[in-house]
Amino acid sequence: MQKTITKHELVNRIFAEMGTTVSQADVLEIVQKTIDYIAEALVKGDRVVLRNFGSFFIKNVAPKVGRNPRTPDKTISIPARRAVRFKAGKVLRDAVDGESNETS
């Protein structure tokens, strides 16, 4: 069964591993600042690379024509946009691939 890990759970897990060296509020602030800095870089159009994990980048998506499945005869114009993409690094890809191969 697939599980969703939230920011709150991530903070709790890091806090539990850190022991008494930092407070839970400090861990939350570090996690939030990390997310904020990644978002800030992406908004500026920068690429964010986290070695052994992956990279976040912006991709320009061209405008296109779409259809509503309920009314397929009608078309709608979907404007161009910028989208955030993530490309997993080799270490992460291998770990995920190894995990899926073990359960097969």
PDB file of C-alpha atoms in Angstrom:
ATOM      1  CA  MET A   1       0.000   0.000   0.000  1.00  0.00           C
ATOM      2  CA  GLN A   2       1.311   3.433  -0.970  1.00  0.00           C
ATOM      3  CA  LYS A   3       1.873   5.916   1.863  1.00  0.00           C
ATOM      4  CA  THR A   4       2.055   9.708   1.685  1.00  0.00           C
ATOM      5  CA  ILE A   5       4.740  11.413   3.747  1.00  0.00           C
ATOM      6  CA  THR A   6       3.869  14.978   4.706  1.00  0.00           C
ATOM      7  CA  LYS A   7       6.190  17.816   5.662  1.00  0.00           C
ATOM      8  CA  HIS A   8       5.044  17.392   9.265  1.00  0.00           C
ATOM      9  CA  GLU A   9       5.985  13.702   9.269  1.00  0.00           C
ATOM     10  CA  LEU A  10       9.325  14.490   7.642  1.00  0.00           C
ATOM     11  CA  VAL A  11      10.075  17.036  10.377  1.00  0.00           C
ATOM     12  CA  ASN A  12       9.090  14.535  13.077  1.00  0.00           C
ATOM     13  CA  ARG A  13      11.338  11.817  11.623  1.00  0.00           C
ATOM     14  CA  ILE A  14      14.340  14.156  11.330  1.00  0.00           C
ATOM     15  CA  PHE A  15      13.732  15.470  14.854  1.00  0.00           C
ATOM     16  CA  ALA A  16      13.562  11.920  16.248  1.00  0.00           C
ATOM     17  CA  GLU A  17      16.906  11.047  14.632  1.00  0.00           C
ATOM     18  CA  MET A  18      18.623  14.264  15.755  1.00  0.00           C
ATOM     19  CA  GLY A  19      17.888  13.658  19.422  1.00  0.00           C
ATOM     20  CA  THR A  20      18.288  16.672  21.685  1.00  0.00           C
ATOM     21  CA  THR A  21      20.810  18.510  19.499  1.00  0.00           C
ATOM     22  CA  VAL A  22      18.081  20.657  17.898  1.00  0.00           C
ATOM     23  CA  SER A  23      14.493  21.536  18.690  1.00  0.00           C
ATOM     24  CA  GLN A  24      11.545  20.448  16.592  1.00  0.00           C
ATOM     25  CA  ALA A  25      10.933  24.116  15.742  1.00  0.00           C
ATOM     26  CA  ASP A  26      14.513  24.371  14.417  1.00  0.00           C
ATOM     27  CA  VAL A  27      14.020  21.289  12.232  1.00  0.00           C
ATOM     28  CA  LEU A  28      10.757  22.724  10.887  1.00  0.00           C
ATOM     29  CA  GLU A  29      12.505  26.022  10.098  1.00  0.00           C
ATOM     30  CA  ILE A  30      15.340  24.228   8.260  1.00  0.00           C
ATOM     31  CA  VAL A  31      12.942  22.094   6.215  1.00  0.00           C
ATOM     32  CA  GLN A  32      10.771  25.118   5.381  1.00  0.00           C
ATOM     33  CA  LYS A  33      13.794  27.256   4.418  1.00  0.00           C
ATOM     34  CA  THR A  34      15.033  24.452   2.146  1.00  0.00           C
ATOM     35  CA  ILE A  35      11.659  24.278   0.396  1.00  0.00           C
ATOM     36  CA  ASP A  36      11.523  28.089   0.147  1.00  0.00           C
ATOM     37  CA  TYR A  37      15.006  28.317  -1.401  1.00  0.00           C
ATOM     38  CA  ILE A  38      14.209  25.600  -3.945  1.00  0.00           C
ATOM     39  CA  ALA A  39      10.975  27.391  -4.904  1.00  0.00           C
ATOM     40  CA  GLU A  40      12.760  30.756  -5.101  1.00  0.00           C
ATOM     41  CA  ALA A  41      15.412  29.349  -7.442  1.00  0.00           C
ATOM     42  CA  LEU A  42      12.775  27.745  -9.677  1.00  0.00           C
ATOM     43  CA  VAL A  43      10.782  30.979  -9.906  1.00  0.00           C
ATOM     44  CA  LYS A  44      13.977  32.694 -11.151  1.00  0.00           C
ATOM     45  CA  GLY A  45      14.379  29.940 -13.731  1.00  0.00           C
ATOM     46  CA  ASP A  46      17.383  28.307 -12.053  1.00  0.00           C
ATOM     47  CA  ARG A  47      17.942  24.558 -11.922  1.00  0.00           C
ATOM     48  CA  VAL A  48      18.256  22.970  -8.453  1.00  0.00           C
ATOM     49  CA  VAL A  49      20.529  19.921  -8.276  1.00  0.00           C
ATOM     50  CA  LEU A  50      20.644  17.720  -5.177  1.00  0.00           C
ATOM     51  CA  ARG A  51      23.427  15.198  -5.719  1.00  0.00           C
ATOM     52  CA  ASN A  52      22.419  11.536  -5.382  1.00  0.00           C
ATOM     53  CA  PHE A  53      18.768  12.615  -5.325  1.00  0.00           C
ATOM     54  CA  GLY A  54      17.820  14.520  -8.467  1.00  0.00           C
ATOM     55  CA  SER A  55      17.212  17.905 -10.011  1.00  0.00           C
ATOM     56  CA  PHE A  56      14.297  20.303 -10.233  1.00  0.00           C
ATOM     57  CA  PHE A  57      13.991  22.519 -13.294  1.00  0.00           C
ATOM     58  CA  ILE A  58      11.519  24.617 -15.258  1.00  0.00           C
ATOM     59  CA  LYS A  59      10.256  23.473 -18.644  1.00  0.00           C
ATOM     60  CA  ASN A  60       8.308  25.646 -21.026  1.00  0.00           C
ATOM     61  CA  VAL A  61       5.150  23.873 -22.160  1.00  0.00           C
ATOM     62  CA  ALA A  62       3.831  24.931 -25.566  1.00  0.00           C
ATOM     63  CA  PRO A  63       0.206  25.974 -26.041  1.00  0.00           C
ATOM     64  CA  LYS A  64      -2.095  23.226 -27.234  1.00  0.00           C
ATOM     65  CA  VAL A  65      -5.665  22.400 -28.060  1.00  0.00           C
ATOM     66  CA  GLY A  66      -7.507  20.153 -25.616  1.00  0.00           C
ATOM     67  CA  ARG A  67     -10.840  18.402 -25.453  1.00  0.00           C
ATOM     68  CA  ASN A  68     -13.259  17.733 -22.656  1.00  0.00           C
ATOM     69  CA  PRO A  69     -13.933  13.953 -22.638  1.00  0.00           C
ATOM     70  CA  ARG A  70     -17.595  14.626 -21.837  1.00  0.00           C
ATOM     71  CA  THR A  71     -18.027  16.915 -24.841  1.00  0.00           C
ATOM     72  CA  PRO A  72     -15.368  15.723 -27.335  1.00  0.00           C
ATOM     73  CA  ASP A  73     -16.711  17.869 -30.171  1.00  0.00           C
ATOM     74  CA  LYS A  74     -15.712  21.056 -28.283  1.00  0.00           C
ATOM     75  CA  THR A  75     -12.076  22.123 -28.211  1.00  0.00           C
ATOM     76  CA  ILE A  76     -10.456  24.450 -25.734  1.00  0.00           C
ATOM     77  CA  SER A  77      -7.254  26.403 -26.083  1.00  0.00           C
ATOM     78  CA  ILE A  78      -4.696  25.625 -23.377  1.00  0.00           C
ATOM     79  CA  PRO A  79      -2.180  28.477 -23.086  1.00  0.00           C
ATOM     80  CA  ALA A  80       1.606  28.091 -22.877  1.00  0.00           C
ATOM     81  CA  ARG A  81       2.973  27.814 -19.366  1.00  0.00           C
ATOM     82  CA  ARG A  82       6.039  27.069 -17.323  1.00  0.00           C
ATOM     83  CA  ALA A  83       5.993  23.782 -15.419  1.00  0.00           C
ATOM     84  CA  VAL A  84       8.224  22.385 -12.690  1.00  0.00           C
ATOM     85  CA  ARG A  85       9.848  19.079 -13.576  1.00  0.00           C
ATOM     86  CA  PHE A  86      11.909  16.656 -11.513  1.00  0.00           C
ATOM     87  CA  LYS A  87      14.503  14.271 -12.857  1.00  0.00           C
ATOM     88  CA  ALA A  88      15.662  11.609 -10.435  1.00  0.00           C
ATOM     89  CA  GLY A  89      19.401  11.145 -10.060  1.00  0.00           C
ATOM     90  CA  LYS A  90      21.093   7.823 -10.781  1.00  0.00           C
ATOM     91  CA  VAL A  91      21.398   6.821  -7.118  1.00  0.00           C
ATOM     92  CA  LEU A  92      17.681   7.451  -6.521  1.00  0.00           C
ATOM     93  CA  ARG A  93      16.646   5.738  -9.776  1.00  0.00           C
ATOM     94  CA  ASP A  94      18.747   2.674  -8.906  1.00  0.00           C
ATOM     95  CA  ALA A  95      17.366   2.571  -5.346  1.00  0.00           C
ATOM     96  CA  VAL A  96      13.770   2.779  -6.560  1.00  0.00           C
ATOM     97  CA  ASP A  97      14.383   0.251  -9.332  1.00  0.00           C
ATOM     98  CA  GLY A  98      16.065  -2.122  -6.874  1.00  0.00           C
ATOM     99  CA  GLU A  99      13.168  -1.764  -4.458  1.00  0.00           C
ATOM    100  CA  SER A 100      10.584  -2.539  -7.148  1.00  0.00           C
ATOM    101  CA  ASN A 101      12.577  -5.544  -8.370  1.00  0.00           C
ATOM    102  CA  GLU A 102      12.716  -7.039  -4.863  1.00  0.00           C
ATOM    103  CA  THR A 103       8.919  -6.978  -4.493  1.00  0.00           C
ATOM    104  CA  SER A 104       8.242  -8.459  -7.931  1.00  0.00           C
TER     105      SER A 104
END
